[in-house]
Amino acid sequence: MTARIGVVTFPGSLDDRDTQRAIRVAGAEPVALWHKDKDLKQVDAVVLCGGFSYGDYLRAGAIARFSPVMDTVIDQAKAGLPVLGICNGFQILTEAHLLPGGMLGNDHLHFICRDQKLRVENADTAWTTDYTAGQEIHIPLKNMDGRYVADRRTLDELEAEGRVAFRYMDFNPNGSLNDIAGITNAAGNVVGLMPHPEHAVESLIGTGRTDGLPFFTSILKKLVNA
């Protein structure tokens, strides 16, 4: 049976089609989910894609967090449903308190778009098992509000529990504390990161790298072997 991975579209989402394509390339079935619907259509996992949901009014992800679909996503994530938040999706996950901390504007106050070097810090989550800890990868990054912040106690807990999933290397593009590019919850089923793995799944397009594909093959293998 083919694994079904839902991709939520909010008003202002930009990367839903790219994310669906990445899921298809990995061998799973993408399922389009609309922000006004609470029904997740019995998907096996969910991706909150990148973009500027609701125009980033109030604060990035702050309004999307209250979309009807998020009530179901929050409940099922707490029950173990794998959820990946990419860029704006990461912002939504922090606003929904599925992941700790929050996102602020880049410290240089400019939108940034670049191919970003990362180090994989945690290869044990539902979305990262096809990587190895310490592996260096390149993933496209594009954001205006990508600066990850948290209080010192939260940062210490993330570091001590191995919940920093990805860290920026060579260059911190937005001022994120501890060079954090992505984190996971304690259970490992919810992961958020600012870079865009869906833009690095085919060698003939985008960056010409496939460093983002293991996100989607990792979850596929987990679902198939569950």
PDB file of C-alpha atoms in Angstrom:
ATOM      1  CA  MET A   1       0.000   0.000   0.000  1.00  0.00           C
ATOM      2  CA  THR A   2       1.389   3.416  -1.002  1.00  0.00           C
ATOM      3  CA  ALA A   3       2.110   5.847   1.817  1.00  0.00           C
ATOM      4  CA  ARG A   4      -0.033   8.994   1.628  1.00  0.00           C
ATOM      5  CA  ILE A   5       1.523  12.284   2.720  1.00  0.00           C
ATOM      6  CA  GLY A   6      -0.662  15.370   3.037  1.00  0.00           C
ATOM      7  CA  VAL A   7       0.513  18.851   2.032  1.00  0.00           C
ATOM      8  CA  VAL A   8      -1.444  21.729   3.549  1.00  0.00           C
ATOM      9  CA  THR A   9      -2.128  24.815   1.430  1.00  0.00           C
ATOM     10  CA  PHE A  10      -2.827  28.072   3.244  1.00  0.00           C
ATOM     11  CA  PRO A  11      -3.598  31.435   1.607  1.00  0.00           C
ATOM     12  CA  GLY A  12      -0.128  32.618   0.618  1.00  0.00           C
ATOM     13  CA  SER A  13       1.507  29.178   0.407  1.00  0.00           C
ATOM     14  CA  LEU A  14       4.133  29.107  -2.346  1.00  0.00           C
ATOM     15  CA  ASP A  15       5.748  25.690  -2.252  1.00  0.00           C
ATOM     16  CA  ASP A  16       2.832  23.281  -2.002  1.00  0.00           C
ATOM     17  CA  ARG A  17       3.217  22.006  -5.576  1.00  0.00           C
ATOM     18  CA  ASP A  18       6.988  21.641  -5.183  1.00  0.00           C
ATOM     19  CA  THR A  19       6.466  19.703  -1.970  1.00  0.00           C
ATOM     20  CA  GLN A  20       3.912  17.426  -3.612  1.00  0.00           C
ATOM     21  CA  ARG A  21       6.380  16.755  -6.405  1.00  0.00           C
ATOM     22  CA  ALA A  22       9.155  15.908  -3.932  1.00  0.00           C
ATOM     23  CA  ILE A  23       6.860  13.426  -2.208  1.00  0.00           C
ATOM     24  CA  ARG A  24       6.028  11.848  -5.567  1.00  0.00           C
ATOM     25  CA  VAL A  25       9.714  11.642  -6.533  1.00  0.00           C
ATOM     26  CA  ALA A  26      10.398   9.807  -3.260  1.00  0.00           C
ATOM     27  CA  GLY A  27       7.757   7.221  -4.127  1.00  0.00           C
ATOM     28  CA  ALA A  28       4.843   8.262  -1.902  1.00  0.00           C
ATOM     29  CA  GLU A  29       1.433   9.665  -2.821  1.00  0.00           C
ATOM     30  CA  PRO A  30       0.967  13.405  -2.166  1.00  0.00           C
ATOM     31  CA  VAL A  31      -2.473  14.447  -0.912  1.00  0.00           C
ATOM     32  CA  ALA A  32      -3.566  18.084  -1.174  1.00  0.00           C
ATOM     33  CA  LEU A  33      -5.085  19.428   2.062  1.00  0.00           C
ATOM     34  CA  TRP A  34      -6.919  22.745   2.299  1.00  0.00           C
ATOM     35  CA  HIS A  35      -6.492  24.996   5.336  1.00  0.00           C
ATOM     36  CA  LYS A  36     -10.252  25.334   5.957  1.00  0.00           C
ATOM     37  CA  ASP A  37     -10.835  21.587   6.195  1.00  0.00           C
ATOM     38  CA  LYS A  38     -10.338  19.682   9.428  1.00  0.00           C
ATOM     39  CA  ASP A  39     -10.336  16.358   7.584  1.00  0.00           C
ATOM     40  CA  LEU A  40      -6.793  15.107   6.899  1.00  0.00           C
ATOM     41  CA  LYS A  41      -8.143  12.463   4.495  1.00  0.00           C
ATOM     42  CA  GLN A  42      -6.524   9.625   6.437  1.00  0.00           C
ATOM     43  CA  VAL A  43      -2.983  10.597   5.429  1.00  0.00           C
ATOM     44  CA  ASP A  44      -0.008   8.904   7.066  1.00  0.00           C
ATOM     45  CA  ALA A  45       2.006  12.112   7.532  1.00  0.00           C
ATOM     46  CA  VAL A  46       1.645  15.861   6.952  1.00  0.00           C
ATOM     47  CA  VAL A  47       3.904  18.565   5.545  1.00  0.00           C
ATOM     48  CA  LEU A  48       3.316  22.250   6.252  1.00  0.00           C
ATOM     49  CA  CYS A  49       5.008  23.871   3.276  1.00  0.00           C
ATOM     50  CA  GLY A  50       6.797  27.165   2.748  1.00  0.00           C
ATOM     51  CA  GLY A  51       5.386  30.510   1.718  1.00  0.00           C
ATOM     52  CA  PHE A  52       3.847  33.517   3.391  1.00  0.00           C
ATOM     53  CA  SER A  53       0.601  32.237   4.928  1.00  0.00           C
ATOM     54  CA  TYR A  54      -1.894  35.062   5.323  1.00  0.00           C
ATOM     55  CA  GLY A  55       0.801  37.452   4.119  1.00  0.00           C
ATOM     56  CA  ASP A  56       2.749  36.975   7.368  1.00  0.00           C
ATOM     57  CA  TYR A  57       0.434  39.538   8.960  1.00  0.00           C
ATOM     58  CA  LEU A  58       0.789  39.950  12.723  1.00  0.00           C
ATOM     59  CA  ARG A  59       3.736  37.526  12.726  1.00  0.00           C
ATOM     60  CA  ALA A  60       4.863  34.749  10.415  1.00  0.00           C
ATOM     61  CA  GLY A  61       2.607  31.733  10.982  1.00  0.00           C
ATOM     62  CA  ALA A  62       0.516  33.436  13.676  1.00  0.00           C
ATOM     63  CA  ILE A  63      -2.772  33.426  11.751  1.00  0.00           C
ATOM     64  CA  ALA A  64      -2.261  30.104   9.975  1.00  0.00           C
ATOM     65  CA  ARG A  65      -1.892  28.457  13.360  1.00  0.00           C
ATOM     66  CA  PHE A  66      -5.636  29.083  13.881  1.00  0.00           C
ATOM     67  CA  SER A  67      -6.775  27.629  10.548  1.00  0.00           C
ATOM     68  CA  PRO A  68      -9.287  24.776  11.025  1.00  0.00           C
ATOM     69  CA  VAL A  69      -6.866  22.183   9.642  1.00  0.00           C
ATOM     70  CA  MET A  70      -4.408  22.944  12.425  1.00  0.00           C
ATOM     71  CA  ASP A  71      -6.787  21.743  15.133  1.00  0.00           C
ATOM     72  CA  THR A  72      -6.560  18.275  13.627  1.00  0.00           C
ATOM     73  CA  VAL A  73      -2.839  18.511  12.864  1.00  0.00           C
ATOM     74  CA  ILE A  74      -2.082  19.497  16.458  1.00  0.00           C
ATOM     75  CA  ASP A  75      -4.191  16.703  17.944  1.00  0.00           C
ATOM     76  CA  GLN A  76      -2.789  14.035  15.656  1.00  0.00           C
ATOM     77  CA  ALA A  77       0.807  15.238  15.982  1.00  0.00           C
ATOM     78  CA  LYS A  78       0.507  14.886  19.743  1.00  0.00           C
ATOM     79  CA  ALA A  79      -0.752  11.344  19.108  1.00  0.00           C
ATOM     80  CA  GLY A  80       2.272  10.508  16.955  1.00  0.00           C
ATOM     81  CA  LEU A  81       1.429  11.613  13.404  1.00  0.00           C
ATOM     82  CA  PRO A  82       4.662  12.586  11.587  1.00  0.00           C
ATOM     83  CA  VAL A  83       4.625  16.310  10.716  1.00  0.00           C
ATOM     84  CA  LEU A  84       7.265  18.282   8.831  1.00  0.00           C
ATOM     85  CA  GLY A  85       7.258  22.088   8.798  1.00  0.00           C
ATOM     86  CA  ILE A  86       9.347  23.750   6.091  1.00  0.00           C
ATOM     87  CA  CYS A  87      10.148  27.471   6.436  1.00  0.00           C
ATOM     88  CA  ASN A  88       6.692  29.018   6.952  1.00  0.00           C
ATOM     89  CA  GLY A  89       5.621  25.568   8.132  1.00  0.00           C
ATOM     90  CA  PHE A  90       8.328  25.707  10.806  1.00  0.00           C
ATOM     91  CA  GLN A  91       7.025  29.114  11.858  1.00  0.00           C
ATOM     92  CA  ILE A  92       3.500  27.682  12.099  1.00  0.00           C
ATOM     93  CA  LEU A  93       4.719  24.760  14.226  1.00  0.00           C
ATOM     94  CA  THR A  94       6.292  27.137  16.750  1.00  0.00           C
ATOM     95  CA  GLU A  95       3.150  29.277  16.822  1.00  0.00           C
ATOM     96  CA  ALA A  96       1.110  26.108  17.431  1.00  0.00           C
ATOM     97  CA  HIS A  97       3.522  25.106  20.239  1.00  0.00           C
ATOM     98  CA  LEU A  98       4.260  21.793  18.593  1.00  0.00           C
ATOM     99  CA  LEU A  99       7.870  22.971  18.608  1.00  0.00           C
ATOM    100  CA  PRO A 100       9.431  25.321  21.180  1.00  0.00           C
ATOM    101  CA  GLY A 101      10.857  28.769  20.560  1.00  0.00           C
ATOM    102  CA  GLY A 102       9.877  31.215  17.853  1.00  0.00           C
ATOM    103  CA  MET A 103      10.960  32.948  14.665  1.00  0.00           C
ATOM    104  CA  LEU A 104      11.921  36.611  14.285  1.00  0.00           C
ATOM    105  CA  GLY A 105      13.016  38.729  11.340  1.00  0.00           C
ATOM    106  CA  ASN A 106      16.491  38.097   9.964  1.00  0.00           C
ATOM    107  CA  ASP A 107      19.083  40.047  11.933  1.00  0.00           C
ATOM    108  CA  HIS A 108      20.200  41.903   8.772  1.00  0.00           C
ATOM    109  CA  LEU A 109      16.566  42.870   8.004  1.00  0.00           C
ATOM    110  CA  HIS A 110      16.719  41.558   4.429  1.00  0.00           C
ATOM    111  CA  PHE A 111      15.157  38.656   2.577  1.00  0.00           C
ATOM    112  CA  ILE A 112      17.784  36.011   1.878  1.00  0.00           C
ATOM    113  CA  CYS A 113      17.900  33.375  -0.854  1.00  0.00           C
ATOM    114  CA  ARG A 114      20.917  31.105  -1.129  1.00  0.00           C
ATOM    115  CA  ASP A 115      22.162  27.539  -1.253  1.00  0.00           C
ATOM    116  CA  GLN A 116      22.898  26.870   2.413  1.00  0.00           C
ATOM    117  CA  LYS A 117      25.331  24.383   3.927  1.00  0.00           C
ATOM    118  CA  LEU A 118      23.930  22.457   6.900  1.00  0.00           C
ATOM    119  CA  ARG A 119      25.123  19.768   9.275  1.00  0.00           C
ATOM    120  CA  VAL A 120      22.736  16.973  10.202  1.00  0.00           C
ATOM    121  CA  GLU A 121      22.732  16.807  13.996  1.00  0.00           C
ATOM    122  CA  ASN A 122      19.944  14.278  14.569  1.00  0.00           C
ATOM    123  CA  ALA A 123      19.415  11.383  12.173  1.00  0.00           C
ATOM    124  CA  ASP A 124      16.933   9.559  14.394  1.00  0.00           C
ATOM    125  CA  THR A 125      13.722  11.488  13.692  1.00  0.00           C
ATOM    126  CA  ALA A 126      10.913  10.271  11.451  1.00  0.00           C
ATOM    127  CA  TRP A 127      12.156  12.625   8.735  1.00  0.00           C
ATOM    128  CA  THR A 128      15.944  12.189   8.954  1.00  0.00           C
ATOM    129  CA  THR A 129      16.820   8.490   9.165  1.00  0.00           C
ATOM    130  CA  ASP A 130      18.237   8.430   5.629  1.00  0.00           C
ATOM    131  CA  TYR A 131      20.912  10.884   6.758  1.00  0.00           C
ATOM    132  CA  THR A 132      23.794  10.190   9.117  1.00  0.00           C
ATOM    133  CA  ALA A 133      24.639  12.324  12.131  1.00  0.00           C
ATOM    134  CA  GLY A 134      27.379  14.770  11.215  1.00  0.00           C
ATOM    135  CA  GLN A 135      26.603  14.625   7.485  1.00  0.00           C
ATOM    136  CA  GLU A 136      27.047  17.910   5.632  1.00  0.00           C
ATOM    137  CA  ILE A 137      24.390  18.799   3.067  1.00  0.00           C
ATOM    138  CA  HIS A 138      23.368  21.767   0.926  1.00  0.00           C
ATOM    139  CA  ILE A 139      19.727  22.877   0.951  1.00  0.00           C
ATOM    140  CA  PRO A 140      18.208  26.038  -0.586  1.00  0.00           C
ATOM    141  CA  LEU A 141      17.203  28.710   1.924  1.00  0.00           C
ATOM    142  CA  LYS A 142      14.803  31.609   1.329  1.00  0.00           C
ATOM    143  CA  ASN A 143      13.231  33.627   4.115  1.00  0.00           C
ATOM    144  CA  MET A 144      12.639  36.995   5.716  1.00  0.00           C
ATOM    145  CA  ASP A 145      11.738  35.796   9.204  1.00  0.00           C
ATOM    146  CA  GLY A 146      14.144  32.940   9.734  1.00  0.00           C
ATOM    147  CA  ARG A 147      15.905  33.859  12.970  1.00  0.00           C
ATOM    148  CA  TYR A 148      15.257  31.089  15.482  1.00  0.00           C
ATOM    149  CA  VAL A 149      15.086  32.302  19.076  1.00  0.00           C
ATOM    150  CA  ALA A 150      14.299  30.725  22.436  1.00  0.00           C
ATOM    151  CA  ASP A 151      15.084  31.384  26.067  1.00  0.00           C
ATOM    152  CA  ARG A 152      18.291  29.963  27.479  1.00  0.00           C
ATOM    153  CA  ARG A 153      16.555  27.128  29.326  1.00  0.00           C
ATOM    154  CA  THR A 154      14.854  25.964  26.109  1.00  0.00           C
ATOM    155  CA  LEU A 155      18.099  26.163  24.160  1.00  0.00           C
ATOM    156  CA  ASP A 156      19.909  24.172  26.831  1.00  0.00           C
ATOM    157  CA  GLU A 157      17.181  21.507  26.753  1.00  0.00           C
ATOM    158  CA  LEU A 158      17.283  21.256  22.966  1.00  0.00           C
ATOM    159  CA  GLU A 159      21.033  20.830  23.014  1.00  0.00           C
ATOM    160  CA  ALA A 160      21.107  18.400  25.939  1.00  0.00           C
ATOM    161  CA  GLU A 161      18.337  16.211  24.482  1.00  0.00           C
ATOM    162  CA  GLY A 162      19.779  16.141  20.963  1.00  0.00           C
ATOM    163  CA  ARG A 163      16.755  17.929  19.555  1.00  0.00           C
ATOM    164  CA  VAL A 164      18.678  20.293  17.299  1.00  0.00           C
ATOM    165  CA  ALA A 165      18.115  18.507  14.002  1.00  0.00           C
ATOM    166  CA  PHE A 166      20.113  20.762  11.677  1.00  0.00           C
ATOM    167  CA  ARG A 167      22.671  23.498  12.154  1.00  0.00           C
ATOM    168  CA  TYR A 168      23.927  26.179   9.786  1.00  0.00           C
ATOM    169  CA  MET A 169      27.544  25.794   8.714  1.00  0.00           C
ATOM    170  CA  ASP A 170      30.131  28.300   7.457  1.00  0.00           C
ATOM    171  CA  PHE A 171      27.628  31.164   7.602  1.00  0.00           C
ATOM    172  CA  ASN A 172      24.682  31.985   9.848  1.00  0.00           C
ATOM    173  CA  PRO A 173      22.228  33.491   7.350  1.00  0.00           C
ATOM    174  CA  ASN A 174      19.712  35.027   9.729  1.00  0.00           C
ATOM    175  CA  GLY A 175      21.136  35.276  13.247  1.00  0.00           C
ATOM    176  CA  SER A 176      19.500  32.106  14.589  1.00  0.00           C
ATOM    177  CA  LEU A 177      20.689  31.311  18.103  1.00  0.00           C
ATOM    178  CA  ASN A 178      23.206  28.466  18.312  1.00  0.00           C
ATOM    179  CA  ASP A 179      23.204  28.403  14.474  1.00  0.00           C
ATOM    180  CA  ILE A 180      19.980  26.370  14.651  1.00  0.00           C
ATOM    181  CA  ALA A 181      18.427  25.603  11.260  1.00  0.00           C
ATOM    182  CA  GLY A 182      15.915  22.992  12.411  1.00  0.00           C
ATOM    183  CA  ILE A 183      14.666  21.203  15.509  1.00  0.00           C
ATOM    184  CA  THR A 184      12.535  18.228  16.520  1.00  0.00           C
ATOM    185  CA  ASN A 185      10.101  17.522  19.297  1.00  0.00           C
ATOM    186  CA  ALA A 186      11.005  15.022  22.015  1.00  0.00           C
ATOM    187  CA  ALA A 187       9.175  12.164  20.282  1.00  0.00           C
ATOM    188  CA  GLY A 188      10.930  12.764  16.947  1.00  0.00           C
ATOM    189  CA  ASN A 189       7.744  12.792  14.875  1.00  0.00           C
ATOM    190  CA  VAL A 190       7.548  16.599  14.475  1.00  0.00           C
ATOM    191  CA  VAL A 191      10.420  18.358  12.703  1.00  0.00           C
ATOM    192  CA  GLY A 192      10.742  21.965  11.554  1.00  0.00           C
ATOM    193  CA  LEU A 193      13.487  23.642   9.552  1.00  0.00           C
ATOM    194  CA  MET A 194      13.929  26.880   7.622  1.00  0.00           C
ATOM    195  CA  PRO A 195      15.744  25.562   4.489  1.00  0.00           C
ATOM    196  CA  HIS A 196      13.689  23.978   1.694  1.00  0.00           C
ATOM    197  CA  PRO A 197      14.491  20.289   1.037  1.00  0.00           C
ATOM    198  CA  GLU A 198      11.720  20.089  -1.586  1.00  0.00           C
ATOM    199  CA  HIS A 199      13.880  22.263  -3.850  1.00  0.00           C
ATOM    200  CA  ALA A 200      16.748  19.759  -3.800  1.00  0.00           C
ATOM    201  CA  VAL A 201      15.317  16.414  -4.881  1.00  0.00           C
ATOM    202  CA  GLU A 202      16.270  16.191  -8.574  1.00  0.00           C
ATOM    203  CA  SER A 203      19.705  16.671 -10.116  1.00  0.00           C
ATOM    204  CA  LEU A 204      18.426  18.310 -13.306  1.00  0.00           C
ATOM    205  CA  ILE A 205      16.572  21.209 -11.695  1.00  0.00           C
ATOM    206  CA  GLY A 206      16.969  23.633  -8.825  1.00  0.00           C
ATOM    207  CA  THR A 207      20.409  23.492  -7.230  1.00  0.00           C
ATOM    208  CA  GLY A 208      21.393  20.368  -9.138  1.00  0.00           C
ATOM    209  CA  ARG A 209      21.664  18.503  -5.831  1.00  0.00           C
ATOM    210  CA  THR A 210      19.467  15.859  -4.270  1.00  0.00           C
ATOM    211  CA  ASP A 211      20.416  16.556  -0.655  1.00  0.00           C
ATOM    212  CA  GLY A 212      16.784  17.211   0.262  1.00  0.00           C
ATOM    213  CA  LEU A 213      15.393  13.914  -0.994  1.00  0.00           C
ATOM    214  CA  PRO A 214      16.258  11.916   2.172  1.00  0.00           C
ATOM    215  CA  PHE A 215      13.610  13.877   4.100  1.00  0.00           C
ATOM    216  CA  PHE A 216      10.955  12.259   1.971  1.00  0.00           C
ATOM    217  CA  THR A 217      12.539   8.825   1.608  1.00  0.00           C
ATOM    218  CA  SER A 218      13.069   8.730   5.391  1.00  0.00           C
ATOM    219  CA  ILE A 219       9.387   9.195   6.164  1.00  0.00           C
ATOM    220  CA  LEU A 220       8.404   6.798   3.381  1.00  0.00           C
ATOM    221  CA  LYS A 221      10.564   4.036   4.845  1.00  0.00           C
ATOM    222  CA  LYS A 222       9.226   4.688   8.334  1.00  0.00           C
ATOM    223  CA  LEU A 223       5.627   4.472   7.146  1.00  0.00           C
ATOM    224  CA  VAL A 224       6.196   1.373   5.026  1.00  0.00           C
ATOM    225  CA  ASN A 225       8.014  -0.423   7.851  1.00  0.00           C
ATOM    226  CA  ALA A 226       5.596   0.677  10.585  1.00  0.00           C
TER     227      ALA A 226
END
